[in-house]
Amino acid sequence: MAKLIILRYPDPRLHTVAKAVTRVDARIRQLVDDMLESMYDADGVGLAATQVDVHERVIVIDTSEMRDQPRVLINPALVARSEEMTFTDEGCLSVPAIYDRVRRHARVTVRALGRDGEPHEFEAEGLLAVAVQHEMDHLIGKVFVEYLSQLKRDRIKTKMLKKVRDEERD
Ligand code: GNR
Ligand code: NI
C-alpha cells in the first residue's frame, strides 16, 4: 500500500471532471486501498480520487467513530435527494484548517459499485449524507469553498498560498 499526495486548493487540478470507471480491476482496487490508507492517515472522513490527482469516479468514506467501516463508491450516482436541506460545518483535506457552513440535502440515496465491482445502494443521513455530497462534488471538480462568498474564497486562497510559501521557507 502507499500513501498518496493530496492536492491542495487552489491547485487547478482539483477542478478536473473525473471519468467513469469502465472496469473495476486490480489497478482500481490498488487505488482504493491507497486512498483508504491516505484517508485514515490524514484523519479524514472521506477522500475522492480527484484529490490524489486521479481523475476517475472513485470515492472512499468512513464516518464511523471507530474508523472501521470503510465504504467504497465507484461510479456513484444519487438516485434520490431529500427536499429537506441541512447546514454543516465542512472541512476538506485539500483546504486544511478551513471550516465553514455548507447547505446540503439532509438525506440522499446513493447507488455505486463497491471494491469488487458489485453494485449496491444505500440511504444516508447526517454526516454520511454530507460526506457523500462533498466527495461527489470533488469528482465534478468542485471544492466546498466554491459555496462560500467570493470574499471568503479570496481570503482562503490568499491564506493557502501564504501557507505554501511559509512551508517552502522552513
Ligand atoms: O475529513 C473531512 N471531513 C468533513 C467534514 C465535514 C464535511 C465533509 C468532510 S469531508 C473531509 C475529507 C475530504 O476532504 N474529503 O474530500
Ligand atoms: Ni474534500
PDB file of C-alpha atoms and ligand atoms in Angstrom:
ATOM      1  CA  MET A   1       0.000   0.000   0.000  1.00  0.00           C
ATOM      2  CA  ALA A   2       1.102   3.554  -0.466  1.00  0.00           C
ATOM      3  CA  LYS A   3       0.163   6.888   0.964  1.00  0.00           C
ATOM      4  CA  LEU A   4      -0.834   9.301  -1.777  1.00  0.00           C
ATOM      5  CA  ILE A   5      -0.143  13.042  -2.023  1.00  0.00           C
ATOM      6  CA  ILE A   6      -3.314  15.104  -1.522  1.00  0.00           C
ATOM      7  CA  LEU A   7      -3.644  18.169  -3.778  1.00  0.00           C
ATOM      8  CA  ARG A   8      -4.210  21.474  -2.009  1.00  0.00           C
ATOM      9  CA  TYR A   9      -6.578  24.243  -3.014  1.00  0.00           C
ATOM     10  CA  PRO A  10      -6.155  26.361  -5.159  1.00  0.00           C
ATOM     11  CA  ASP A  11      -4.445  23.688  -7.294  1.00  0.00           C
ATOM     12  CA  PRO A  12      -6.190  23.858 -10.714  1.00  0.00           C
ATOM     13  CA  ARG A  13      -6.135  20.045 -10.960  1.00  0.00           C
ATOM     14  CA  LEU A  14      -8.848  19.972  -8.253  1.00  0.00           C
ATOM     15  CA  HIS A  15     -11.234  21.340 -10.904  1.00  0.00           C
ATOM     16  CA  THR A  16     -10.820  18.366 -13.256  1.00  0.00           C
ATOM     17  CA  VAL A  17     -14.002  16.425 -14.042  1.00  0.00           C
ATOM     18  CA  ALA A  18     -13.479  12.689 -13.378  1.00  0.00           C
ATOM     19  CA  LYS A  19     -14.385   9.982 -15.891  1.00  0.00           C
ATOM     20  CA  ALA A  20     -16.458   6.898 -15.085  1.00  0.00           C
ATOM     21  CA  VAL A  21     -14.533   3.720 -14.235  1.00  0.00           C
ATOM     22  CA  THR A  22     -15.047   1.248 -17.080  1.00  0.00           C
ATOM     23  CA  ARG A  23     -13.707  -1.830 -15.293  1.00  0.00           C
ATOM     24  CA  VAL A  24     -13.085  -2.487 -11.601  1.00  0.00           C
ATOM     25  CA  ASP A  25      -9.757  -4.281 -11.951  1.00  0.00           C
ATOM     26  CA  ALA A  26      -6.559  -4.710  -9.921  1.00  0.00           C
ATOM     27  CA  ARG A  27      -5.476  -1.156 -10.719  1.00  0.00           C
ATOM     28  CA  ILE A  28      -8.709   0.299  -9.307  1.00  0.00           C
ATOM     29  CA  ARG A  29      -8.534  -1.945  -6.231  1.00  0.00           C
ATOM     30  CA  GLN A  30      -4.967  -0.742  -5.604  1.00  0.00           C
ATOM     31  CA  LEU A  31      -6.149   2.871  -5.968  1.00  0.00           C
ATOM     32  CA  VAL A  32      -8.976   2.199  -3.479  1.00  0.00           C
ATOM     33  CA  ASP A  33      -6.561   0.642  -0.953  1.00  0.00           C
ATOM     34  CA  ASP A  34      -4.092   3.524  -1.289  1.00  0.00           C
ATOM     35  CA  MET A  35      -6.924   6.066  -0.935  1.00  0.00           C
ATOM     36  CA  LEU A  36      -8.203   4.329   2.222  1.00  0.00           C
ATOM     37  CA  GLU A  37      -4.699   4.360   3.718  1.00  0.00           C
ATOM     38  CA  SER A  38      -4.294   8.035   2.825  1.00  0.00           C
ATOM     39  CA  MET A  39      -7.730   8.965   4.224  1.00  0.00           C
ATOM     40  CA  TYR A  40      -7.082   7.199   7.551  1.00  0.00           C
ATOM     41  CA  ASP A  41      -3.567   8.626   7.771  1.00  0.00           C
ATOM     42  CA  ALA A  42      -4.942  12.160   7.290  1.00  0.00           C
ATOM     43  CA  ASP A  43      -7.867  11.574   9.723  1.00  0.00           C
ATOM     44  CA  GLY A  44     -10.393  12.429   7.016  1.00  0.00           C
ATOM     45  CA  VAL A  45     -13.940  11.090   6.799  1.00  0.00           C
ATOM     46  CA  GLY A  46     -13.690  10.783   3.022  1.00  0.00           C
ATOM     47  CA  LEU A  47     -11.409  11.124   0.034  1.00  0.00           C
ATOM     48  CA  ALA A  48     -12.144  11.490  -3.684  1.00  0.00           C
ATOM     49  CA  ALA A  49      -9.719  10.294  -6.377  1.00  0.00           C
ATOM     50  CA  THR A  50      -9.610  13.866  -7.743  1.00  0.00           C
ATOM     51  CA  GLN A  51      -7.783  14.909  -4.561  1.00  0.00           C
ATOM     52  CA  VAL A  52      -4.945  12.477  -5.310  1.00  0.00           C
ATOM     53  CA  ASP A  53      -4.782  13.610  -8.950  1.00  0.00           C
ATOM     54  CA  VAL A  54      -6.553  10.544 -10.372  1.00  0.00           C
ATOM     55  CA  HIS A  55      -9.499  11.683 -12.464  1.00  0.00           C
ATOM     56  CA  GLU A  56     -11.791   8.657 -12.259  1.00  0.00           C
ATOM     57  CA  ARG A  57     -15.049   8.332 -10.316  1.00  0.00           C
ATOM     58  CA  VAL A  58     -13.742   6.691  -7.128  1.00  0.00           C
ATOM     59  CA  ILE A  59     -14.560   7.716  -3.538  1.00  0.00           C
ATOM     60  CA  VAL A  60     -13.744   6.250  -0.127  1.00  0.00           C
ATOM     61  CA  ILE A  61     -15.666   7.251   3.022  1.00  0.00           C
ATOM     62  CA  ASP A  62     -15.598   6.248   6.683  1.00  0.00           C
ATOM     63  CA  THR A  63     -17.787   8.279   9.029  1.00  0.00           C
ATOM     64  CA  SER A  64     -17.727   5.676  11.810  1.00  0.00           C
ATOM     65  CA  GLU A  65     -16.460   6.616  15.272  1.00  0.00           C
ATOM     66  CA  MET A  66     -14.117   3.607  15.361  1.00  0.00           C
ATOM     67  CA  ARG A  67     -12.802   4.237  11.816  1.00  0.00           C
ATOM     68  CA  ASP A  68     -13.533   0.625  10.973  1.00  0.00           C
ATOM     69  CA  GLN A  69     -16.348   0.919   8.405  1.00  0.00           C
ATOM     70  CA  PRO A  70     -14.746   1.784   5.064  1.00  0.00           C
ATOM     71  CA  ARG A  71     -17.153   2.481   2.210  1.00  0.00           C
ATOM     72  CA  VAL A  72     -16.052   2.323  -1.403  1.00  0.00           C
ATOM     73  CA  LEU A  73     -18.108   4.187  -4.017  1.00  0.00           C
ATOM     74  CA  ILE A  74     -17.138   3.666  -7.643  1.00  0.00           C
ATOM     75  CA  ASN A  75     -19.206   5.481 -10.299  1.00  0.00           C
ATOM     76  CA  PRO A  76     -21.561   6.850  -7.607  1.00  0.00           C
ATOM     77  CA  ALA A  77     -24.944   8.293  -8.545  1.00  0.00           C
ATOM     78  CA  LEU A  78     -27.599   9.929  -6.368  1.00  0.00           C
ATOM     79  CA  VAL A  79     -30.903   8.185  -7.043  1.00  0.00           C
ATOM     80  CA  ALA A  80     -32.833  10.308  -4.521  1.00  0.00           C
ATOM     81  CA  ARG A  81     -32.322  13.510  -2.514  1.00  0.00           C
ATOM     82  CA  SER A  82     -34.486  14.879   0.285  1.00  0.00           C
ATOM     83  CA  GLU A  83     -36.226  18.193  -0.182  1.00  0.00           C
ATOM     84  CA  GLU A  84     -35.078  18.984   3.330  1.00  0.00           C
ATOM     85  CA  MET A  85     -31.706  20.722   3.446  1.00  0.00           C
ATOM     86  CA  THR A  86     -29.168  20.893   6.265  1.00  0.00           C
ATOM     87  CA  PHE A  87     -26.209  23.112   7.156  1.00  0.00           C
ATOM     88  CA  THR A  88     -22.967  21.516   8.361  1.00  0.00           C
ATOM     89  CA  ASP A  89     -19.544  22.895   9.170  1.00  0.00           C
ATOM     90  CA  GLU A  90     -17.416  21.287   6.481  1.00  0.00           C
ATOM     91  CA  GLY A  91     -13.698  20.872   6.173  1.00  0.00           C
ATOM     92  CA  CYS A  92     -11.589  19.388   3.391  1.00  0.00           C
ATOM     93  CA  LEU A  93      -8.220  17.660   3.299  1.00  0.00           C
ATOM     94  CA  SER A  94      -7.447  19.800   0.243  1.00  0.00           C
ATOM     95  CA  VAL A  95      -8.213  23.019   2.193  1.00  0.00           C
ATOM     96  CA  PRO A  96      -6.533  22.344   5.573  1.00  0.00           C
ATOM     97  CA  ALA A  97      -7.642  24.286   8.671  1.00  0.00           C
ATOM     98  CA  ILE A  98     -10.633  25.945   6.959  1.00  0.00           C
ATOM     99  CA  TYR A  99     -14.149  25.129   8.153  1.00  0.00           C
ATOM    100  CA  ASP A 100     -17.389  26.747   7.070  1.00  0.00           C
ATOM    101  CA  ARG A 101     -21.113  26.100   6.802  1.00  0.00           C
ATOM    102  CA  VAL A 102     -22.387  24.464   3.618  1.00  0.00           C
ATOM    103  CA  ARG A 103     -26.004  23.702   2.679  1.00  0.00           C
ATOM    104  CA  ARG A 104     -26.655  20.113   1.523  1.00  0.00           C
ATOM    105  CA  HIS A 105     -29.534  17.677   1.117  1.00  0.00           C
ATOM    106  CA  ALA A 106     -30.286  16.171   4.536  1.00  0.00           C
ATOM    107  CA  ARG A 107     -30.735  12.649   3.092  1.00  0.00           C
ATOM    108  CA  VAL A 108     -29.579  11.037  -0.115  1.00  0.00           C
ATOM    109  CA  THR A 109     -29.911   7.596  -1.693  1.00  0.00           C
ATOM    110  CA  VAL A 110     -26.685   6.503  -3.358  1.00  0.00           C
ATOM    111  CA  ARG A 111     -26.039   3.831  -5.965  1.00  0.00           C
ATOM    112  CA  ALA A 112     -22.442   2.810  -6.627  1.00  0.00           C
ATOM    113  CA  LEU A 113     -20.096  -0.087  -7.262  1.00  0.00           C
ATOM    114  CA  GLY A 114     -18.038  -1.470  -4.383  1.00  0.00           C
ATOM    115  CA  ARG A 115     -14.379  -2.565  -4.263  1.00  0.00           C
ATOM    116  CA  ASP A 116     -15.172  -5.785  -6.105  1.00  0.00           C
ATOM    117  CA  GLY A 117     -17.319  -4.074  -8.705  1.00  0.00           C
ATOM    118  CA  GLU A 118     -20.607  -5.212  -7.152  1.00  0.00           C
ATOM    119  CA  PRO A 119     -23.459  -2.704  -7.359  1.00  0.00           C
ATOM    120  CA  HIS A 120     -25.016  -1.563  -4.091  1.00  0.00           C
ATOM    121  CA  GLU A 121     -27.429   1.096  -2.937  1.00  0.00           C
ATOM    122  CA  PHE A 122     -27.831   2.744   0.462  1.00  0.00           C
ATOM    123  CA  GLU A 123     -29.616   5.618   2.163  1.00  0.00           C
ATOM    124  CA  ALA A 124     -27.537   8.165   4.018  1.00  0.00           C
ATOM    125  CA  GLU A 125     -28.298  10.899   6.530  1.00  0.00           C
ATOM    126  CA  GLY A 126     -26.275  13.040   8.892  1.00  0.00           C
ATOM    127  CA  LEU A 127     -22.521  13.248   8.310  1.00  0.00           C
ATOM    128  CA  LEU A 128     -22.567  10.332   5.846  1.00  0.00           C
ATOM    129  CA  ALA A 129     -25.036  12.160   3.586  1.00  0.00           C
ATOM    130  CA  VAL A 130     -22.918  15.320   3.774  1.00  0.00           C
ATOM    131  CA  ALA A 131     -19.700  13.415   3.048  1.00  0.00           C
ATOM    132  CA  VAL A 132     -21.237  11.669   0.013  1.00  0.00           C
ATOM    133  CA  GLN A 133     -22.276  15.030  -1.459  1.00  0.00           C
ATOM    134  CA  HIS A 134     -18.901  16.641  -0.603  1.00  0.00           C
ATOM    135  CA  GLU A 135     -16.968  13.776  -2.271  1.00  0.00           C
ATOM    136  CA  MET A 136     -19.240  13.647  -5.326  1.00  0.00           C
ATOM    137  CA  ASP A 137     -18.615  17.370  -5.787  1.00  0.00           C
ATOM    138  CA  HIS A 138     -14.850  16.668  -5.906  1.00  0.00           C
ATOM    139  CA  LEU A 139     -15.475  14.267  -8.815  1.00  0.00           C
ATOM    140  CA  ILE A 140     -17.044  17.090 -10.829  1.00  0.00           C
ATOM    141  CA  GLY A 141     -14.167  19.411  -9.955  1.00  0.00           C
ATOM    142  CA  LYS A 142     -15.967  21.283  -7.197  1.00  0.00           C
ATOM    143  CA  VAL A 143     -14.398  22.189  -3.829  1.00  0.00           C
ATOM    144  CA  PHE A 144     -16.676  23.185  -0.895  1.00  0.00           C
ATOM    145  CA  VAL A 145     -15.199  26.710  -0.716  1.00  0.00           C
ATOM    146  CA  GLU A 146     -16.985  27.405  -4.010  1.00  0.00           C
ATOM    147  CA  TYR A 147     -20.252  27.542  -1.996  1.00  0.00           C
ATOM    148  CA  LEU A 148     -18.840  30.396   0.097  1.00  0.00           C
ATOM    149  CA  SER A 149     -18.854  34.100  -0.805  1.00  0.00           C
ATOM    150  CA  GLN A 150     -16.257  35.444  -3.237  1.00  0.00           C
ATOM    151  CA  LEU A 151     -14.750  37.442  -0.363  1.00  0.00           C
ATOM    152  CA  LYS A 152     -14.290  34.357   1.830  1.00  0.00           C
ATOM    153  CA  ARG A 153     -12.917  32.358  -1.095  1.00  0.00           C
ATOM    154  CA  ASP A 154     -10.360  35.048  -1.931  1.00  0.00           C
ATOM    155  CA  ARG A 155      -9.263  35.146   1.716  1.00  0.00           C
ATOM    156  CA  ILE A 156      -8.908  31.357   1.788  1.00  0.00           C
ATOM    157  CA  LYS A 157      -6.895  31.408  -1.466  1.00  0.00           C
ATOM    158  CA  THR A 158      -4.505  34.011  -0.063  1.00  0.00           C
ATOM    159  CA  LYS A 159      -4.146  32.062   3.196  1.00  0.00           C
ATOM    160  CA  MET A 160      -3.431  28.793   1.351  1.00  0.00           C
ATOM    161  CA  LEU A 161      -0.827  30.376  -0.946  1.00  0.00           C
ATOM    162  CA  LYS A 162       0.869  32.018   2.065  1.00  0.00           C
ATOM    163  CA  LYS A 163       0.903  28.653   3.864  1.00  0.00           C
ATOM    164  CA  VAL A 164       2.658  27.019   0.915  1.00  0.00           C
ATOM    165  CA  ARG A 165       5.235  29.858   0.815  1.00  0.00           C
ATOM    166  CA  ASP A 166       5.841  29.529   4.587  1.00  0.00           C
ATOM    167  CA  GLU A 167       6.257  25.760   4.258  1.00  0.00           C
ATOM    168  CA  GLU A 168       8.760  26.215   1.447  1.00  0.00           C
ATOM    169  CA  ARG A 169      10.789  28.638   3.592  1.00  0.00           C
ATOM    170  CA  ASP A 170      11.275  26.383   6.644  1.00  0.00           C
TER     171      ASP A 170
HETATM  172  O1  GNR B   1     -12.393  14.920   6.604  1.00  0.00           O
HETATM  173  C1  GNR B   1     -13.355  15.534   6.123  1.00  0.00           C
HETATM  174  N1  GNR B   1     -14.316  15.987   6.963  1.00  0.00           N
HETATM  175  C2  GNR B   1     -15.509  16.528   6.539  1.00  0.00           C
HETATM  176  C3  GNR B   1     -16.286  17.182   7.484  1.00  0.00           C
HETATM  177  C4  GNR B   1     -17.496  17.735   7.121  1.00  0.00           C
HETATM  178  C5  GNR B   1     -17.940  17.617   5.831  1.00  0.00           C
HETATM  179  C6  GNR B   1     -17.170  16.972   4.868  1.00  0.00           C
HETATM  180  C7  GNR B   1     -15.960  16.426   5.229  1.00  0.00           C
HETATM  181  S1  GNR B   1     -15.008  15.588   4.043  1.00  0.00           S
HETATM  182  C8  GNR B   1     -13.406  15.803   4.684  1.00  0.00           C
HETATM  183  C9  GNR B   1     -12.414  14.961   3.904  1.00  0.00           C
HETATM  184  C10 GNR B   1     -12.323  15.475   2.494  1.00  0.00           C
HETATM  185  O2  GNR B   1     -11.776  16.495   2.177  1.00  0.00           O
HETATM  186  N2  GNR B   1     -12.934  14.800   1.569  1.00  0.00           N
HETATM  187  O3  GNR B   1     -12.950  15.227   0.300  1.00  0.00           O
HETATM  188 NI    NI B   2     -12.798  17.379   0.412  1.00  0.00          NI
END
